[in-house]
One Martini backbone bead per residue (centre of mass of N, CA, C, O) as a GRO file, in nm:
protein
  250
    1MET     BB    1   2.865  -1.224   8.703
    2SER     BB    2   2.720  -1.140   8.415
    3ASN     BB    3   2.506  -0.908   8.273
    4LEU     BB    4   2.390  -1.084   8.115
    5LEU     BB    5   2.320  -1.373   8.319
    6ARG     BB    6   2.157  -1.199   8.523
    7HIS     BB    7   1.928  -1.114   8.330
    8ALA     BB    8   1.843  -1.420   8.291
    9LEU     BB    9   1.785  -1.523   8.568
   10SER     BB   10   1.571  -1.322   8.619
   11THR     BB   11   1.389  -1.336   8.414
   12PRO     BB   12   1.082  -1.409   8.320
   13VAL     BB   13   0.895  -1.726   8.284
   14ARG     BB   14   0.706  -1.872   8.055
   15GLY     BB   15   0.493  -2.174   7.993
   16ILE     BB   16   0.384  -2.384   7.746
   17THR     BB   17   0.231  -2.725   7.732
   18TRP     BB   18   0.239  -2.975   7.474
   19ARG     BB   19   0.244  -3.179   7.277
   20HIS     BB   20   0.529  -3.463   7.225
   21GLY     BB   21   0.716  -3.248   7.390
   22VAL     BB   22   0.643  -2.946   7.379
   23ARG     BB   23   0.791  -2.630   7.432
   24SER     BB   24   0.638  -2.297   7.500
   25PHE     BB   25   0.778  -1.971   7.541
   26PHE     BB   26   0.901  -1.711   7.688
   27SER     BB   27   0.993  -1.403   7.757
   28MET     BB   28   0.954  -1.088   7.936
   29PRO     BB   29   1.103  -0.752   7.953
   30PRO     BB   30   1.236  -0.485   8.111
   31GLY     BB   31   0.914  -0.382   8.291
   32VAL     BB   32   0.723  -0.579   8.258
   33PRO     BB   33   0.434  -0.750   8.407
   34ILE     BB   34   0.280  -0.986   8.452
   35THR     BB   35   0.041  -0.899   8.501
   36ALA     BB   36  -0.222  -0.785   8.310
   37SER     BB   37  -0.258  -0.451   8.553
   38ALA     BB   38  -0.189  -0.191   8.499
   39ARG     BB   39  -0.006   0.098   8.584
   40PRO     BB   40  -0.019   0.344   8.729
   41ASN     BB   41   0.058   0.592   8.547
   42SER     BB   42   0.066   0.471   8.263
   43ALA     BB   43   0.170   0.413   7.941
   44PRO     BB   44   0.104   0.126   7.726
   45GLN     BB   45   0.296  -0.147   7.606
   46ALA     BB   46   0.382  -0.236   7.360
   47TRP     BB   47   0.434  -0.616   7.285
   48SER     BB   48   0.578  -0.861   7.149
   49PRO     BB   49   0.621  -1.197   7.147
   50THR     BB   50   0.871  -1.472   7.083
   51PRO     BB   51   0.775  -1.783   7.046
   52TYR     BB   52   0.895  -2.060   7.170
   53VAL     BB   53   1.057  -2.401   7.123
   54THR     BB   54   1.063  -2.711   7.237
   55GLU     BB   55   1.269  -3.015   7.157
   56THR     BB   56   1.264  -3.333   7.194
   57ILE     BB   57   1.573  -3.511   7.105
   58GLY     BB   58   1.771  -3.786   7.196
   59GLY     BB   59   1.741  -3.654   7.473
   60GLY     BB   60   1.768  -3.355   7.360
   61TRP     BB   61   1.758  -2.994   7.326
   62HIS     BB   62   1.558  -2.778   7.080
   63THR     BB   63   1.611  -2.487   7.084
   64TYR     BB   64   1.335  -2.250   6.872
   65ASP     BB   65   1.187  -2.022   6.743
   66ILE     BB   66   0.870  -1.964   6.557
   67PHE     BB   67   0.999  -1.968   6.242
   68SER     BB   68   1.213  -2.152   6.258
   69ARG     BB   69   1.044  -2.399   6.306
   70LEU     BB   70   0.884  -2.362   6.024
   71LEU     BB   71   1.161  -2.381   5.864
   72LYS     BB   72   1.148  -2.710   5.903
   73GLU     BB   73   0.877  -2.708   5.726
   74ARG     BB   74   0.838  -2.519   5.490
   75ILE     BB   75   0.810  -2.216   5.630
   76VAL     BB   76   0.686  -1.898   5.513
   77CYS     BB   77   0.711  -1.570   5.611
   78LEU     BB   78   0.502  -1.277   5.491
   79ASN     BB   79   0.546  -0.990   5.708
   80GLY     BB   80   0.458  -0.669   5.617
   81SER     BB   81   0.670  -0.503   5.497
   82VAL     BB   82   0.826  -0.460   5.158
   83ASP     BB   83   1.243  -0.469   5.225
   84GLU     BB   84   1.564  -0.498   5.243
   85THR     BB   85   1.521  -0.699   5.468
   86THR     BB   86   1.282  -0.885   5.412
   87SER     BB   87   1.386  -0.929   5.128
   88ALA     BB   88   1.660  -1.074   5.303
   89SER     BB   89   1.546  -1.317   5.426
   90VAL     BB   90   1.374  -1.461   5.249
   91VAL     BB   91   1.559  -1.551   5.023
   92ALA     BB   92   1.753  -1.689   5.209
   93GLN     BB   93   1.559  -1.914   5.278
   94LEU     BB   94   1.470  -2.029   4.964
   95LEU     BB   95   1.817  -2.077   4.944
   96PHE     BB   96   1.811  -2.297   5.174
   97LEU     BB   97   1.598  -2.478   5.098
   98GLU     BB   98   1.686  -2.563   4.819
   99ALA     BB   99   1.968  -2.708   4.926
  100ASP     BB  100   1.790  -2.891   5.078
  101ASN     BB  101   1.520  -2.939   4.858
  102PRO     BB  102   1.505  -2.949   4.520
  103GLU     BB  103   1.238  -3.114   4.519
  104LYS     BB  104   1.086  -2.965   4.762
  105PRO     BB  105   0.831  -2.741   4.856
  106ILE     BB  106   0.676  -2.428   4.946
  107SER     BB  107   0.545  -2.226   5.211
  108LEU     BB  108   0.421  -1.865   5.128
  109TYR     BB  109   0.320  -1.642   5.390
  110ILE     BB  110   0.097  -1.350   5.340
  111ASN     BB  111   0.100  -1.005   5.497
  112SER     BB  112   0.128  -0.729   5.284
  113PRO     BB  113   0.104  -0.392   5.187
  114GLY     BB  114   0.386  -0.340   5.098
  115GLY     BB  115   0.650  -0.163   4.881
  116SER     BB  116   0.929  -0.244   4.762
  117VAL     BB  117   0.972  -0.327   4.447
  118THR     BB  118   1.259  -0.438   4.455
  119ALA     BB  119   1.255  -0.597   4.682
  120GLY     BB  120   0.979  -0.740   4.581
  121LEU     BB  121   1.164  -0.870   4.270
  122ALA     BB  122   1.369  -1.039   4.459
  123ILE     BB  123   1.179  -1.245   4.546
  124TYR     BB  124   1.022  -1.348   4.292
  125ASP     BB  125   1.278  -1.435   4.147
  126THR     BB  126   1.337  -1.595   4.388
  127MET     BB  127   1.115  -1.779   4.304
  128THR     BB  128   1.130  -1.850   4.041
  129TYR     BB  129   1.482  -1.934   4.039
  130ILE     BB  130   1.389  -2.205   4.182
  131ARG     BB  131   1.316  -2.555   4.215
  132CYS     BB  132   1.076  -2.477   4.368
  133PRO     BB  133   0.762  -2.515   4.479
  134VAL     BB  134   0.543  -2.215   4.538
  135THR     BB  135   0.341  -2.158   4.808
  136THR     BB  136   0.078  -1.862   4.830
  137ILE     BB  137  -0.035  -1.751   5.104
  138CYS     BB  138  -0.295  -1.576   5.226
  139MET     BB  139  -0.363  -1.354   5.449
  140GLY     BB  140  -0.556  -1.091   5.544
  141GLN     BB  141  -0.342  -0.938   5.313
  142ALA     BB  142  -0.205  -0.861   4.914
  143ALA     BB  143  -0.060  -0.592   4.859
  144SER     BB  144   0.063  -0.510   4.582
  145MET     BB  145   0.347  -0.656   4.607
  146GLY     BB  146   0.218  -0.853   4.753
  147SER     BB  147  -0.005  -1.007   4.554
  148LEU     BB  148   0.259  -1.085   4.342
  149LEU     BB  149   0.344  -1.308   4.517
  150LEU     BB  150   0.083  -1.449   4.514
  151CYS     BB  151   0.060  -1.499   4.223
  152GLY     BB  152   0.405  -1.569   4.171
  153GLY     BB  153   0.357  -1.829   4.242
  154THR     BB  154   0.263  -2.202   4.162
  155PRO     BB  155   0.081  -2.293   3.896
  156GLY     BB  156  -0.218  -2.409   4.153
  157ASN     BB  157  -0.127  -2.273   4.429
  158ARG     BB  158  -0.269  -2.052   4.493
  159PHE     BB  159  -0.400  -1.840   4.759
  160CYS     BB  160  -0.668  -1.837   5.032
  161LEU     BB  161  -0.866  -1.643   5.247
  162PRO     BB  162  -1.169  -1.606   5.304
  163HIS     BB  163  -1.060  -1.322   5.445
  164SER     BB  164  -0.890  -1.144   5.199
  165SER     BB  165  -0.712  -0.858   5.092
  166ILE     BB  166  -0.662  -0.779   4.753
  167MET     BB  167  -0.479  -0.546   4.586
  168ILE     BB  168  -0.412  -0.334   4.344
  169HIS     BB  169  -0.174  -0.115   4.143
  170GLN     BB  170   0.049   0.120   4.076
  171PRO     BB  171   0.361   0.246   4.093
  172SER     BB  172   0.514   0.493   4.313
  173GLY     BB  173   0.642   0.830   4.280
  174GLY     BB  174   0.927   1.076   4.366
  175TYR     BB  175   1.119   1.338   4.213
  176SER     BB  176   1.385   1.609   4.213
  177GLY     BB  177   1.472   1.859   3.993
  178GLN     BB  178   1.594   1.861   3.722
  179ALA     BB  179   1.391   1.800   3.394
  180SER     BB  180   1.542   1.567   3.351
  181ASP     BB  181   1.558   1.421   3.518
  182ILE     BB  182   1.252   1.360   3.590
  183ALA     BB  183   1.173   1.281   3.334
  184ILE     BB  184   1.378   0.992   3.435
  185HIS     BB  185   1.242   0.873   3.578
  186ALA     BB  186   0.976   0.840   3.459
  187LYS     BB  187   1.032   0.641   3.296
  188GLU     BB  188   1.135   0.443   3.510
  189ILE     BB  189   0.769   0.390   3.586
  190LEU     BB  190   0.721   0.297   3.353
  191ARG     BB  191   0.879   0.058   3.315
  192VAL     BB  192   0.781  -0.104   3.576
  193ARG     BB  193   0.498  -0.072   3.529
  194LEU     BB  194   0.558  -0.261   3.242
  195THR     BB  195   0.677  -0.513   3.429
  196LEU     BB  196   0.390  -0.587   3.614
  197ASN     BB  197   0.198  -0.627   3.421
  198LYS     BB  198   0.358  -0.860   3.266
  199ILE     BB  199   0.290  -1.015   3.522
  200TYR     BB  200   0.027  -1.037   3.572
  201GLN     BB  201  -0.011  -1.207   3.269
  202ARG     BB  202   0.150  -1.428   3.301
  203HIS     BB  203  -0.017  -1.540   3.640
  204LEU     BB  204  -0.256  -1.528   3.535
  205THR     BB  205  -0.594  -1.734   3.464
  206LYS     BB  206  -0.689  -1.507   3.350
  207PRO     BB  207  -0.737  -1.330   3.052
  208ARG     BB  208  -0.537  -1.063   2.959
  209THR     BB  209  -0.452  -0.745   2.877
  210LEU     BB  210  -0.221  -0.474   2.914
  211ASP     BB  211  -0.471  -0.268   2.911
  212ASP     BB  212  -0.654  -0.358   3.105
  213ILE     BB  213  -0.461  -0.377   3.343
  214GLU     BB  214  -0.393  -0.076   3.372
  215LYS     BB  215  -0.667   0.029   3.434
  216LEU     BB  216  -0.714  -0.164   3.705
  217MET     BB  217  -0.438   0.038   3.770
  218GLU     BB  218  -0.489   0.330   3.815
  219ARG     BB  219  -0.637   0.244   4.082
  220ASP     BB  220  -0.719   0.110   4.343
  221TYR     BB  221  -0.764  -0.196   4.397
  222PHE     BB  222  -1.036  -0.436   4.570
  223MET     BB  223  -1.025  -0.781   4.661
  224ASP     BB  224  -1.165  -1.047   4.763
  225ALA     BB  225  -1.147  -1.408   4.735
  226GLN     BB  226  -1.388  -1.390   4.513
  227GLU     BB  227  -1.248  -1.231   4.294
  228ALA     BB  228  -1.000  -1.275   4.270
  229LEU     BB  229  -1.038  -1.531   4.181
  230ASP     BB  230  -1.200  -1.418   3.896
  231PHE     BB  231  -0.992  -1.297   3.814
  232GLY     BB  232  -0.627  -1.443   3.853
  233ILE     BB  233  -0.473  -1.465   4.077
  234ILE     BB  234  -0.628  -1.735   4.248
  235ASP     BB  235  -0.670  -2.071   4.237
  236ARG     BB  236  -0.816  -2.091   4.588
  237ILE     BB  237  -1.001  -2.139   4.838
  238LEU     BB  238  -0.947  -2.174   5.156
  239ASP     BB  239  -1.166  -2.276   5.468
  240LYS     BB  240  -1.042  -2.573   5.631
  241ARG     BB  241  -0.833  -2.777   5.746
  242GLU     BB  242  -0.847  -3.076   5.681
  243ALA     BB  243  -0.805  -3.393   5.654
  244GLU     BB  244  -0.548  -3.611   5.522
  245GLY     BB  245  -0.776  -3.573   5.178
  246GLU     BB  246  -0.929  -3.316   5.253
  247ASP     BB  247  -0.884  -2.976   5.134
  248GLY     BB  248  -1.070  -2.759   5.212
  249MET     BB  249  -1.174  -2.624   4.880
  250LYS     BB  250  -1.294  -2.419   4.633
   0.00000   0.00000   0.00000
């Protein structure tokens, strides 16, 4: 028996059965006790399990990690910092869903403190490039590049939950080297700032001049859900998911 198979068979599994024949489960990694009590004299371990969902379809079992299962429903999750790895994953999912059905909407759920400008712009450009309408929903926070992606969704379909936090600011960066090289990079940062300001201006629901946007973004500018709605970053606040036929929106 291979070591991989022996480990799989010896790994404890927890399961939760849902309605409609759906069962979700996750495996416990080695060294993590099944009980809730901590080991004596040991530091607590930070561990977040990845849930899996098993469906019975046509007499066969199909198992997915929870994010792949959400992808089947055309839901893409952007959680955490925006970097090259996250960007590549989100871009690939958007392109896949467009190939699957170019007319059907995609929902992008955002909970991000922001991150790399280039990685974020790769996601933004893909959102505007594909034919599918992209609905953006902020839950938790959409800061920095996260707020630009929230604002960059399809007009009329940019939402946030009631206690979301949205923050905009100018890009930051640093460079050391020869004076001429520093001047080149400073010029590039100013170009990027102007590009981002123009994107916000294009997507805001309220008309604002570039000068107004630049002044607001001189420092971190935080908004709650209502302030983001008034500012023009989102179209509506989602309060509670209602029965079909009711929008549950403000």
